[in-house]
């Protein structure tokens, strides 16, 4: 079998949205799965809508997702000579012709066709005139009047189009630029693309593209048109449904691995498995397993899956990912051993990196800020003797082993006659400032002797000085 060659061909008129990212992902996964090649092509022939910012946003989104390309990026705007050559070839072989009908004439034809109850279409005025190239002329493809064009689609099955439904579509505009259908076909032929995976909004363009392949005597690629990504009300995903750009999810603290797992599962399945590592996706993804029904993008489900990926990711690796989120929260730190230990107490309790950064704050502050309610409830004079007892015993410990800590707490419980529950909450508030946190012994282990003793002393000071 020939080596698979896929491509992602975005039109750069905005950021990389989740629908586009899923198309890129399917192409990338299929190339990686089969040991083929994945090509990136920027479809920037629309000079007005294409922007440099958007191109950069697409690169940024793909790079963050870890979708790397083997060839490109190719820019359609730099390939006009190639399109010109192919357009001339189509004219020479009698498959296309120059047309000088004015926009007004085209409008009249349309109106006439509609008045007669037909589809608006070009009436073939210039089809057999054999016009020479001339300024202002467009080039039209000579579409067949009869017969059918069949799209054999991996996802959709066979779709039969009546050629009589097509008219002589424009392949070169009067300003010399190629139209989308022409450029895409020429690119896919010259780039050796043999598998076209894209959104099913392109199904209606495909018969025109198939006719172009045939006219150019090129092999057809395999087509796979994947259903659109929808919002939870089943309409096409848009801003109304919340964030749609890939980088917005990055900034919310979603892991790239979680987003690609989630996007892959929108339309593709492998039994009822939900959680996939990147490697598993590559080894299990097959375009044949993409279903016909549209995927519904649900940010709540994405967060739940993200929590699973956070759990599965090792703390050292997560540390690197968390550093920018900590910085955003005003905590400057490096991805060191301390941070990895901090993370190992939070990774089963955080749905996003933003949440995790907020929960990690107390590990990094010099002085604990107490939540008003927690301090009122737990930092009362009655608990001072227990905290004092803990301080004096902890000061004597040379190292904080689990066994030694247990012993200290047991002795304090005996001395004060308080149960562990009664001591643990005030200690938690003293160490973290809040009444919700990871397990008390975990926290003590991470903070270490000096910080723990300093924080217990701070709490004692607070109890002593606060107005009762
Ligand atoms: N540039 C087109 C788009 O962004 C995709 C073309 C294709 O995949 O054939 O929708």
Short mmCIF file of C-alpha atoms and ligand atoms in Angstrom, two decimals:
data_model
loop_
_atom_site.label_atom_id
_atom_site.label_comp_id
_atom_site.label_asym_id
_atom_site.label_seq_id
_atom_site.Cartn_x
_atom_site.Cartn_y
_atom_site.Cartn_z
CA UNK A 1 0.00 0.00 0.00
CA UNK A 2 1.15 3.53 -0.78
CA UNK A 3 2.29 5.59 2.16
CA UNK A 4 -0.53 7.73 3.53
CA UNK A 5 -0.26 11.49 2.97
CA UNK A 6 -2.74 13.73 4.74
CA UNK A 7 -2.98 17.48 5.17
CA UNK A 8 -4.53 20.24 7.21
CA UNK A 9 -5.46 23.22 5.07
CA UNK A 10 -6.85 26.04 7.20
CA UNK A 11 -7.99 29.38 5.82
CA UNK A 12 -6.33 31.87 8.16
CA UNK A 13 -9.17 34.21 8.96
CA UNK A 14 -9.31 33.75 12.74
CA UNK A 15 -7.83 31.70 15.56
CA UNK A 16 -7.57 27.89 15.52
CA UNK A 17 -11.00 26.78 16.71
CA UNK A 18 -11.81 23.40 18.19
CA UNK A 19 -13.53 22.18 14.99
CA UNK A 20 -10.44 22.98 12.91
CA UNK A 21 -8.19 21.47 15.54
CA UNK A 22 -10.17 18.24 15.40
CA UNK A 23 -9.78 18.12 11.60
CA UNK A 24 -6.03 18.67 12.01
CA UNK A 25 -5.91 16.02 14.72
CA UNK A 26 -7.67 13.34 12.64
CA UNK A 27 -5.27 13.98 9.73
CA UNK A 28 -2.25 13.96 12.03
CA UNK A 29 -3.33 10.85 13.92
CA UNK A 30 -4.01 8.97 10.72
CA UNK A 31 -0.60 9.91 9.31
CA UNK A 32 1.15 8.98 12.56
CA UNK A 33 -0.84 5.76 12.92
CA UNK A 34 0.08 4.59 9.44
CA UNK A 35 3.65 5.92 9.44
CA UNK A 36 2.70 8.37 6.69
CA UNK A 37 3.20 12.11 6.30
CA UNK A 38 1.17 15.08 7.49
CA UNK A 39 1.36 18.30 5.48
CA UNK A 40 0.38 21.81 6.60
CA UNK A 41 -0.98 24.19 3.99
CA UNK A 42 -2.18 27.70 4.63
CA UNK A 43 -5.04 28.59 2.29
CA UNK A 44 -4.47 32.32 2.14
CA UNK A 45 -5.66 33.18 -1.35
CA UNK A 46 -8.29 35.45 0.16
CA UNK A 47 -5.94 38.37 0.68
CA UNK A 48 -8.50 40.45 2.51
CA UNK A 49 -9.54 37.90 5.12
CA UNK A 50 -6.16 36.22 5.64
CA UNK A 51 -4.02 37.79 8.33
CA UNK A 52 -0.55 37.20 9.69
CA UNK A 53 -1.97 37.14 13.24
CA UNK A 54 -4.33 34.39 12.28
CA UNK A 55 -1.55 32.34 10.66
CA UNK A 56 0.50 32.70 13.83
CA UNK A 57 -2.50 31.78 15.97
CA UNK A 58 -2.92 28.59 13.93
CA UNK A 59 0.75 27.66 14.41
CA UNK A 60 0.52 28.45 18.10
CA UNK A 61 -2.58 26.29 18.54
CA UNK A 62 -1.11 23.34 16.65
CA UNK A 63 2.23 23.58 18.45
CA UNK A 64 0.56 23.70 21.83
CA UNK A 65 -1.53 20.65 20.95
CA UNK A 66 1.63 18.85 19.85
CA UNK A 67 0.35 18.40 16.30
CA UNK A 68 3.57 18.61 14.33
CA UNK A 69 3.78 18.63 10.55
CA UNK A 70 6.27 16.85 8.31
CA UNK A 71 6.06 19.20 5.34
CA UNK A 72 5.13 22.85 4.96
CA UNK A 73 3.77 25.20 5.91
CA UNK A 74 2.99 25.84 2.27
CA UNK A 75 1.23 29.06 1.41
CA UNK A 76 -1.25 29.18 -1.43
CA UNK A 77 -0.43 32.85 -1.92
CA UNK A 78 3.07 31.78 -3.04
CA UNK A 79 1.83 29.21 -5.53
CA UNK A 80 -0.03 31.33 -8.10
CA UNK A 81 2.38 30.28 -10.89
CA UNK A 82 1.50 26.63 -10.34
CA UNK A 83 -2.25 27.35 -10.41
CA UNK A 84 -1.78 29.39 -13.57
CA UNK A 85 0.02 26.51 -15.24
CA UNK A 86 -2.78 24.07 -14.35
CA UNK A 87 -5.49 26.49 -15.45
CA UNK A 88 -3.76 26.91 -18.82
CA UNK A 89 -3.48 23.15 -19.12
CA UNK A 90 -7.24 22.82 -18.53
CA UNK A 91 -7.93 25.44 -21.22
CA UNK A 92 -5.57 23.77 -23.68
CA UNK A 93 -7.12 20.35 -23.19
CA UNK A 94 -10.59 21.78 -23.73
CA UNK A 95 -11.74 21.37 -20.13
CA UNK A 96 -11.96 25.07 -19.42
CA UNK A 97 -12.55 28.31 -21.27
CA UNK A 98 -12.27 32.07 -20.95
CA UNK A 99 -15.51 33.89 -20.30
CA UNK A 100 -16.08 37.62 -20.68
CA UNK A 101 -19.67 37.82 -19.46
CA UNK A 102 -20.09 40.86 -17.23
CA UNK A 103 -21.41 40.62 -13.68
CA UNK A 104 -24.64 42.22 -14.93
CA UNK A 105 -25.06 39.54 -17.58
CA UNK A 106 -24.46 36.81 -14.99
CA UNK A 107 -27.04 38.41 -12.76
CA UNK A 108 -29.57 38.44 -15.59
CA UNK A 109 -28.90 34.76 -16.34
CA UNK A 110 -29.50 33.91 -12.72
CA UNK A 111 -32.73 35.83 -12.58
CA UNK A 112 -33.93 34.25 -15.80
CA UNK A 113 -33.16 30.75 -14.55
CA UNK A 114 -34.90 31.40 -11.27
CA UNK A 115 -37.94 32.87 -13.00
CA UNK A 116 -38.18 29.64 -14.98
CA UNK A 117 -38.03 27.68 -11.70
CA UNK A 118 -34.43 26.49 -12.28
CA UNK A 119 -31.36 26.83 -10.12
CA UNK A 120 -29.41 30.04 -10.75
CA UNK A 121 -26.61 29.04 -13.09
CA UNK A 122 -24.31 30.17 -15.84
CA UNK A 123 -25.97 29.58 -19.22
CA UNK A 124 -22.86 28.68 -21.23
CA UNK A 125 -22.70 31.87 -23.33
CA UNK A 126 -18.90 31.73 -23.73
CA UNK A 127 -18.53 27.94 -23.50
CA UNK A 128 -17.88 27.32 -27.16
CA UNK A 129 -16.52 30.70 -28.24
CA UNK A 130 -12.86 29.70 -27.88
CA UNK A 131 -12.03 33.13 -26.41
CA UNK A 132 -8.37 34.07 -26.00
CA UNK A 133 -6.97 35.11 -22.61
CA UNK A 134 -7.79 38.76 -22.02
CA UNK A 135 -7.84 41.22 -19.15
CA UNK A 136 -10.97 40.98 -17.04
CA UNK A 137 -11.95 37.50 -18.29
CA UNK A 138 -12.61 34.66 -15.91
CA UNK A 139 -11.86 31.00 -16.65
CA UNK A 140 -14.70 28.53 -16.28
CA UNK A 141 -14.59 24.76 -16.04
CA UNK A 142 -16.63 22.91 -18.67
CA UNK A 143 -18.86 20.81 -16.47
CA UNK A 144 -20.61 17.82 -18.05
CA UNK A 145 -24.33 18.32 -18.81
CA UNK A 146 -25.35 14.82 -17.84
CA UNK A 147 -24.29 11.74 -15.97
CA UNK A 148 -23.33 11.45 -12.32
CA UNK A 149 -20.30 12.09 -10.18
CA UNK A 150 -19.90 9.74 -7.26
CA UNK A 151 -18.14 10.65 -4.07
CA UNK A 152 -16.98 7.48 -2.34
CA UNK A 153 -16.60 8.71 1.18
CA UNK A 154 -15.10 6.68 4.00
CA UNK A 155 -17.37 8.25 6.58
CA UNK A 156 -20.52 9.01 4.61
CA UNK A 157 -20.58 6.13 2.15
CA UNK A 158 -21.33 6.77 -1.51
CA UNK A 159 -22.93 10.08 -2.43
CA UNK A 160 -24.22 10.45 -5.97
CA UNK A 161 -24.37 13.92 -7.55
CA UNK A 162 -26.23 14.64 -10.79
CA UNK A 163 -23.88 16.52 -13.11
CA UNK A 164 -26.85 18.45 -14.46
CA UNK A 165 -26.97 20.19 -11.08
CA UNK A 166 -23.54 21.73 -11.66
CA UNK A 167 -22.85 24.70 -13.87
CA UNK A 168 -19.62 25.87 -15.48
CA UNK A 169 -17.99 27.05 -12.29
CA UNK A 170 -15.24 29.67 -12.22
CA UNK A 171 -11.72 28.37 -11.60
CA UNK A 172 -9.90 31.66 -12.16
CA UNK A 173 -11.29 35.03 -11.17
CA UNK A 174 -10.99 38.11 -13.36
CA UNK A 175 -8.10 39.37 -11.20
CA UNK A 176 -6.14 36.22 -12.06
CA UNK A 177 -6.53 34.51 -8.67
CA UNK A 178 -7.61 30.86 -8.56
CA UNK A 179 -10.82 29.86 -6.81
CA UNK A 180 -10.84 27.55 -3.80
CA UNK A 181 -11.82 24.39 -5.69
CA UNK A 182 -9.06 24.79 -8.28
CA UNK A 183 -6.31 25.65 -5.79
CA UNK A 184 -7.22 22.81 -3.44
CA UNK A 185 -7.16 20.21 -6.19
CA UNK A 186 -3.91 21.46 -7.72
CA UNK A 187 -2.31 21.52 -4.27
CA UNK A 188 -3.53 18.09 -3.28
CA UNK A 189 -2.29 16.65 -6.59
CA UNK A 190 1.11 18.35 -6.51
CA UNK A 191 1.63 17.63 -2.81
CA UNK A 192 0.80 13.97 -3.34
CA UNK A 193 -2.09 14.03 -0.86
CA UNK A 194 -3.91 10.71 -1.08
CA UNK A 195 -6.23 11.04 1.92
CA UNK A 196 -8.41 14.11 2.38
CA UNK A 197 -9.99 14.29 5.82
CA UNK A 198 -12.02 17.46 6.36
CA UNK A 199 -15.30 18.84 7.68
CA UNK A 200 -18.49 17.76 5.95
CA UNK A 201 -19.24 21.40 5.08
CA UNK A 202 -17.02 20.62 2.07
CA UNK A 203 -19.14 17.75 0.73
CA UNK A 204 -20.91 20.03 -1.75
CA UNK A 205 -17.58 21.17 -3.20
CA UNK A 206 -16.33 17.66 -3.72
CA UNK A 207 -18.09 16.78 -7.02
CA UNK A 208 -16.50 19.85 -8.61
CA UNK A 209 -13.13 18.77 -7.24
CA UNK A 210 -13.60 15.22 -8.51
CA UNK A 211 -14.35 16.58 -12.00
CA UNK A 212 -11.15 18.63 -11.84
CA UNK A 213 -9.11 15.57 -10.84
CA UNK A 214 -10.59 13.68 -13.77
CA UNK A 215 -9.92 16.50 -16.21
CA UNK A 216 -6.32 16.65 -14.98
CA UNK A 217 -6.06 12.84 -15.27
CA UNK A 218 -4.96 12.56 -11.66
CA UNK A 219 -5.79 9.79 -9.19
CA UNK A 220 -8.55 10.64 -6.79
CA UNK A 221 -7.61 10.79 -3.12
CA UNK A 222 -9.61 8.90 -0.54
CA UNK A 223 -12.17 11.30 0.94
CA UNK A 224 -13.37 11.28 4.53
CA UNK A 225 -15.82 14.03 5.42
CA UNK A 226 -16.26 14.19 9.14
CA UNK A 227 -19.39 15.58 10.79
CA UNK A 228 -19.20 19.05 12.25
CA UNK A 229 -18.59 19.75 15.90
CA UNK A 230 -21.81 21.03 17.47
CA UNK A 231 -22.67 22.93 20.64
CA UNK A 232 -24.88 21.40 23.32
CA UNK A 233 -28.03 22.69 21.60
CA UNK A 234 -26.97 20.76 18.47
CA UNK A 235 -26.31 23.87 16.41
CA UNK A 236 -22.90 24.44 14.89
CA UNK A 237 -20.36 25.30 17.56
CA UNK A 238 -19.97 29.06 17.83
CA UNK A 239 -19.12 31.80 20.29
CA UNK A 240 -22.61 31.52 21.75
CA UNK A 241 -21.54 28.19 23.26
CA UNK A 242 -18.54 29.69 25.07
CA UNK A 243 -14.88 29.64 24.15
CA UNK A 244 -14.14 28.00 20.81
CA UNK A 245 -10.45 28.76 20.35
CA UNK A 246 -7.92 26.12 21.24
CA UNK A 247 -5.68 28.58 23.08
CA UNK A 248 -8.60 29.73 25.25
CA UNK A 249 -8.74 26.18 26.63
CA UNK A 250 -4.98 26.23 27.16
CA UNK A 251 -5.39 29.44 29.15
CA UNK A 252 -8.16 27.87 31.23
CA UNK A 253 -5.70 25.22 32.34
CA UNK A 254 -6.72 22.32 30.11
CA UNK A 255 -3.81 20.01 29.24
CA UNK A 256 -3.00 19.56 25.56
CA UNK A 257 -3.22 15.78 26.03
CA UNK A 258 -6.70 16.14 27.51
CA UNK A 259 -7.92 18.35 24.68
CA UNK A 260 -6.64 16.03 21.97
CA UNK A 261 -8.15 13.07 23.79
CA UNK A 262 -11.47 14.91 24.01
CA UNK A 263 -11.41 16.10 20.38
CA UNK A 264 -10.48 12.66 19.10
CA UNK A 265 -13.47 11.18 20.90
CA UNK A 266 -15.78 13.72 19.22
CA UNK A 267 -16.66 11.55 16.28
CA UNK A 268 -14.17 8.71 16.70
CA UNK A 269 -14.50 5.81 19.08
CA UNK A 270 -12.66 2.71 20.14
CA UNK A 271 -15.09 0.52 22.05
CA UNK A 272 -16.28 2.53 25.02
CA UNK A 273 -12.85 3.66 26.13
CA UNK A 274 -12.86 7.36 27.09
CA UNK A 275 -9.35 8.00 28.35
CA UNK A 276 -6.48 7.79 25.86
CA UNK A 277 -2.89 8.85 26.14
CA UNK A 278 -1.38 10.48 23.06
CA UNK A 279 0.47 7.27 22.28
CA UNK A 280 -2.69 5.20 22.58
CA UNK A 281 -4.52 7.55 20.23
CA UNK A 282 -1.78 7.14 17.66
CA UNK A 283 -1.78 3.38 17.92
CA UNK A 284 -5.57 3.00 17.91
CA UNK A 285 -6.84 5.75 15.61
CA UNK A 286 -8.24 4.67 12.28
CA UNK A 287 -10.27 6.93 10.02
CA UNK A 288 -12.62 3.99 9.37
CA UNK A 289 -13.80 4.23 12.96
CA UNK A 290 -15.07 7.80 12.62
CA UNK A 291 -18.85 7.78 12.93
CA UNK A 292 -21.58 9.53 10.97
CA UNK A 293 -23.09 11.48 13.82
CA UNK A 294 -21.94 14.92 14.87
CA UNK A 295 -19.92 15.34 18.04
CA UNK A 296 -21.28 17.61 20.75
CA UNK A 297 -18.63 19.76 22.39
CA UNK A 298 -19.28 19.85 26.12
CA UNK A 299 -16.79 21.93 28.17
CA UNK A 300 -17.94 20.24 31.39
CA UNK A 301 -17.02 16.79 30.05
CA UNK A 302 -13.73 18.22 28.82
CA UNK A 303 -12.94 19.39 32.35
CA UNK A 304 -13.74 15.98 33.80
CA UNK A 305 -11.41 14.33 31.29
CA UNK A 306 -8.80 16.97 32.07
CA UNK A 307 -8.96 15.99 35.74
CA UNK A 308 -8.15 12.41 34.71
CA UNK A 309 -5.20 13.57 32.61
CA UNK A 310 -3.91 15.70 35.48
CA UNK A 311 -4.07 12.62 37.70
CA UNK A 312 -2.26 10.51 35.14
CA UNK A 313 0.50 13.02 34.42
CA UNK A 314 3.64 12.70 36.52
CA UNK A 315 4.22 15.59 38.97
CA UNK A 316 7.64 16.55 37.53
CA UNK A 317 6.13 17.01 34.09
CA UNK A 318 3.09 18.79 35.49
CA UNK A 319 5.41 21.15 37.37
CA UNK A 320 6.66 22.62 34.07
CA UNK A 321 3.10 23.11 32.87
CA UNK A 322 1.97 24.67 36.14
CA UNK A 323 4.73 27.30 36.44
CA UNK A 324 3.08 29.84 34.07
CA UNK A 325 -0.26 29.43 35.87
CA UNK A 326 1.42 30.06 39.20
CA UNK A 327 3.08 33.14 37.72
CA UNK A 328 -0.31 34.33 36.55
CA UNK A 329 -1.52 33.90 40.15
CA UNK A 330 1.43 35.98 41.37
CA UNK A 331 3.60 33.06 42.52
CA UNK A 332 7.09 33.06 41.05
CA UNK A 333 8.70 29.64 41.30
CA UNK A 334 10.65 27.11 39.29
CA UNK A 335 9.68 23.58 38.30
CA UNK A 336 11.74 22.08 41.12
CA UNK A 337 11.36 19.16 43.53
CA UNK A 338 9.36 21.29 45.98
CA UNK A 339 6.81 22.11 43.30
CA UNK A 340 6.60 18.45 42.25
CA UNK A 341 5.85 17.53 45.87
CA UNK A 342 3.23 20.28 46.09
CA UNK A 343 1.61 18.90 42.95
CA UNK A 344 1.53 15.36 44.28
CA UNK A 345 -0.85 16.61 47.02
CA UNK A 346 -3.11 18.43 44.55
CA UNK A 347 -3.24 16.30 41.43
CA UNK A 348 -6.19 14.21 42.51
CA UNK A 349 -8.21 17.28 43.48
CA UNK A 350 -7.79 19.70 40.54
CA UNK A 351 -9.87 19.86 37.37
CA UNK A 352 -7.66 22.47 35.69
CA UNK A 353 -4.22 24.00 36.09
CA UNK A 354 -5.88 27.29 37.03
CA UNK A 355 -7.60 25.52 39.93
CA UNK A 356 -4.38 23.79 40.87
CA UNK A 357 -2.40 27.05 40.89
CA UNK A 358 -4.98 28.62 43.20
CA UNK A 359 -4.91 25.59 45.51
CA UNK A 360 -1.09 25.65 45.57
CA UNK A 361 -0.89 29.24 46.74
CA UNK A 362 -0.63 28.48 50.47
CA UNK A 363 2.51 26.42 49.91
CA UNK A 364 4.38 29.48 48.65
CA UNK A 365 3.31 32.36 50.86
CA UNK A 366 5.48 33.83 53.62
CA UNK A 367 2.60 34.63 55.91
CA UNK A 368 -0.71 32.78 56.00
CA UNK A 369 -3.86 34.79 55.38
CA UNK A 370 -6.76 33.27 57.28
CA UNK A 371 -10.19 32.98 55.81
CA UNK A 372 -12.38 34.97 58.15
CA UNK A 373 -14.87 32.19 58.82
CA UNK A 374 -12.27 29.44 59.25
CA UNK A 375 -10.23 31.55 61.68
CA UNK A 376 -13.28 32.44 63.75
CA UNK A 377 -14.33 28.82 64.01
CA UNK A 378 -10.99 27.07 64.55
CA UNK A 379 -8.35 29.50 65.85
CA UNK A 380 -9.79 29.97 69.36
CA UNK A 381 -7.96 30.33 72.68
CA UNK A 382 -9.05 26.81 73.69
CA UNK A 383 -6.83 25.29 70.98
CA UNK A 384 -3.69 27.24 71.97
CA UNK A 385 -2.34 24.61 74.41
CA UNK A 386 -2.58 21.91 71.75
CA UNK A 387 -0.77 24.10 69.20
CA UNK A 388 1.90 24.97 71.77
CA UNK A 389 2.38 21.30 72.57
CA UNK A 390 2.78 20.51 68.86
CA UNK A 391 5.32 23.30 68.38
CA UNK A 392 7.53 22.18 71.26
CA UNK A 393 7.46 18.55 70.16
CA UNK A 394 8.02 19.29 66.47
CA UNK A 395 10.97 21.53 67.33
CA UNK A 396 12.64 18.55 68.92
CA UNK A 397 12.19 16.29 65.89
CA UNK A 398 15.27 15.94 63.74
CA UNK A 399 13.30 14.71 60.77
CA UNK A 400 9.66 14.65 59.75
CA UNK A 401 9.02 10.96 59.14
CA UNK A 402 5.41 9.82 59.01
CA UNK A 403 5.95 7.69 62.10
CA UNK A 404 7.50 10.50 64.12
CA UNK A 405 4.68 12.88 63.18
CA UNK A 406 2.04 10.39 64.19
CA UNK A 407 3.76 9.98 67.53
CA UNK A 408 3.80 13.77 68.08
CA UNK A 409 0.09 14.07 67.35
CA UNK A 410 -0.72 11.09 69.62
CA UNK A 411 1.19 12.61 72.52
CA UNK A 412 -0.53 15.97 72.03
CA UNK A 413 -3.91 14.23 71.95
CA UNK A 414 -3.11 12.51 75.23
CA UNK A 415 -1.85 15.67 76.89
CA UNK A 416 -4.82 17.78 75.89
CA UNK A 417 -7.52 15.13 75.88
CA UNK A 418 -8.57 16.26 72.38
CA UNK A 419 -9.39 13.90 69.54
CA UNK A 420 -7.41 14.09 66.27
CA UNK A 421 -10.37 15.69 64.48
CA UNK A 422 -10.43 18.53 66.99
CA UNK A 423 -6.72 19.22 66.50
CA UNK A 424 -6.44 18.62 62.76
CA UNK A 425 -8.82 21.39 61.63
CA UNK A 426 -7.10 24.19 63.61
CA UNK A 427 -3.73 22.91 62.37
CA UNK A 428 -5.06 22.94 58.82
CA UNK A 429 -6.24 26.53 59.17
CA UNK A 430 -2.91 27.47 60.75
CA UNK A 431 -0.96 25.93 57.88
CA UNK A 432 -3.15 26.85 54.91
CA UNK A 433 -5.49 29.63 56.01
CA UNK A 434 -8.54 27.62 54.95
CA UNK A 435 -10.53 24.66 56.19
CA UNK A 436 -10.34 22.74 52.90
CA UNK A 437 -7.00 21.35 51.76
CA UNK A 438 -5.11 18.15 51.06
CA UNK A 439 -4.54 15.78 54.00
CA UNK A 440 -2.88 17.36 57.00
CA UNK A 441 0.08 14.98 57.11
CA UNK A 442 0.69 15.42 53.39
CA UNK A 443 0.83 19.18 53.86
CA UNK A 444 3.20 18.92 56.80
CA UNK A 445 5.42 16.63 54.80
CA UNK A 446 5.63 19.10 51.90
CA UNK A 447 5.97 22.30 53.94
CA UNK A 448 8.74 20.86 56.08
CA UNK A 449 9.75 21.55 59.65
CA UNK A 450 10.62 25.23 59.49
CA UNK A 451 7.54 26.40 57.66
CA UNK A 452 5.20 24.25 59.78
CA UNK A 453 6.60 25.54 63.05
CA UNK A 454 6.58 29.14 61.82
CA UNK A 455 2.96 28.85 60.74
CA UNK A 456 1.86 27.25 64.03
CA UNK A 457 3.57 30.08 65.87
CA UNK A 458 1.86 32.63 63.63
CA UNK A 459 -1.48 31.04 64.52
CA UNK A 460 -0.69 31.16 68.23
CA UNK A 461 0.20 34.84 67.89
CA UNK A 462 -3.05 35.43 66.05
CA UNK A 463 -5.08 33.70 68.78
CA UNK A 464 -3.33 35.72 71.46
CA UNK A 465 -3.69 39.10 69.85
CA UNK A 466 -7.01 38.98 68.12
CA UNK A 467 -9.91 40.66 69.93
CA UNK A 468 -12.19 38.01 71.46
N1 LIG B 1 -9.38 25.91 3.57
C1 LIG B 1 -10.54 25.13 3.82
C2 LIG B 1 -11.16 25.50 5.15
O1 LIG B 1 -10.48 26.07 6.00
C3 LIG B 1 -10.28 23.66 3.86
C4 LIG B 1 -10.08 23.08 2.52
C5 LIG B 1 -10.00 21.59 2.49
O2 LIG B 1 -9.77 20.96 3.53
O3 LIG B 1 -10.18 21.06 1.40
O4 LIG B 1 -12.30 25.21 5.37
#
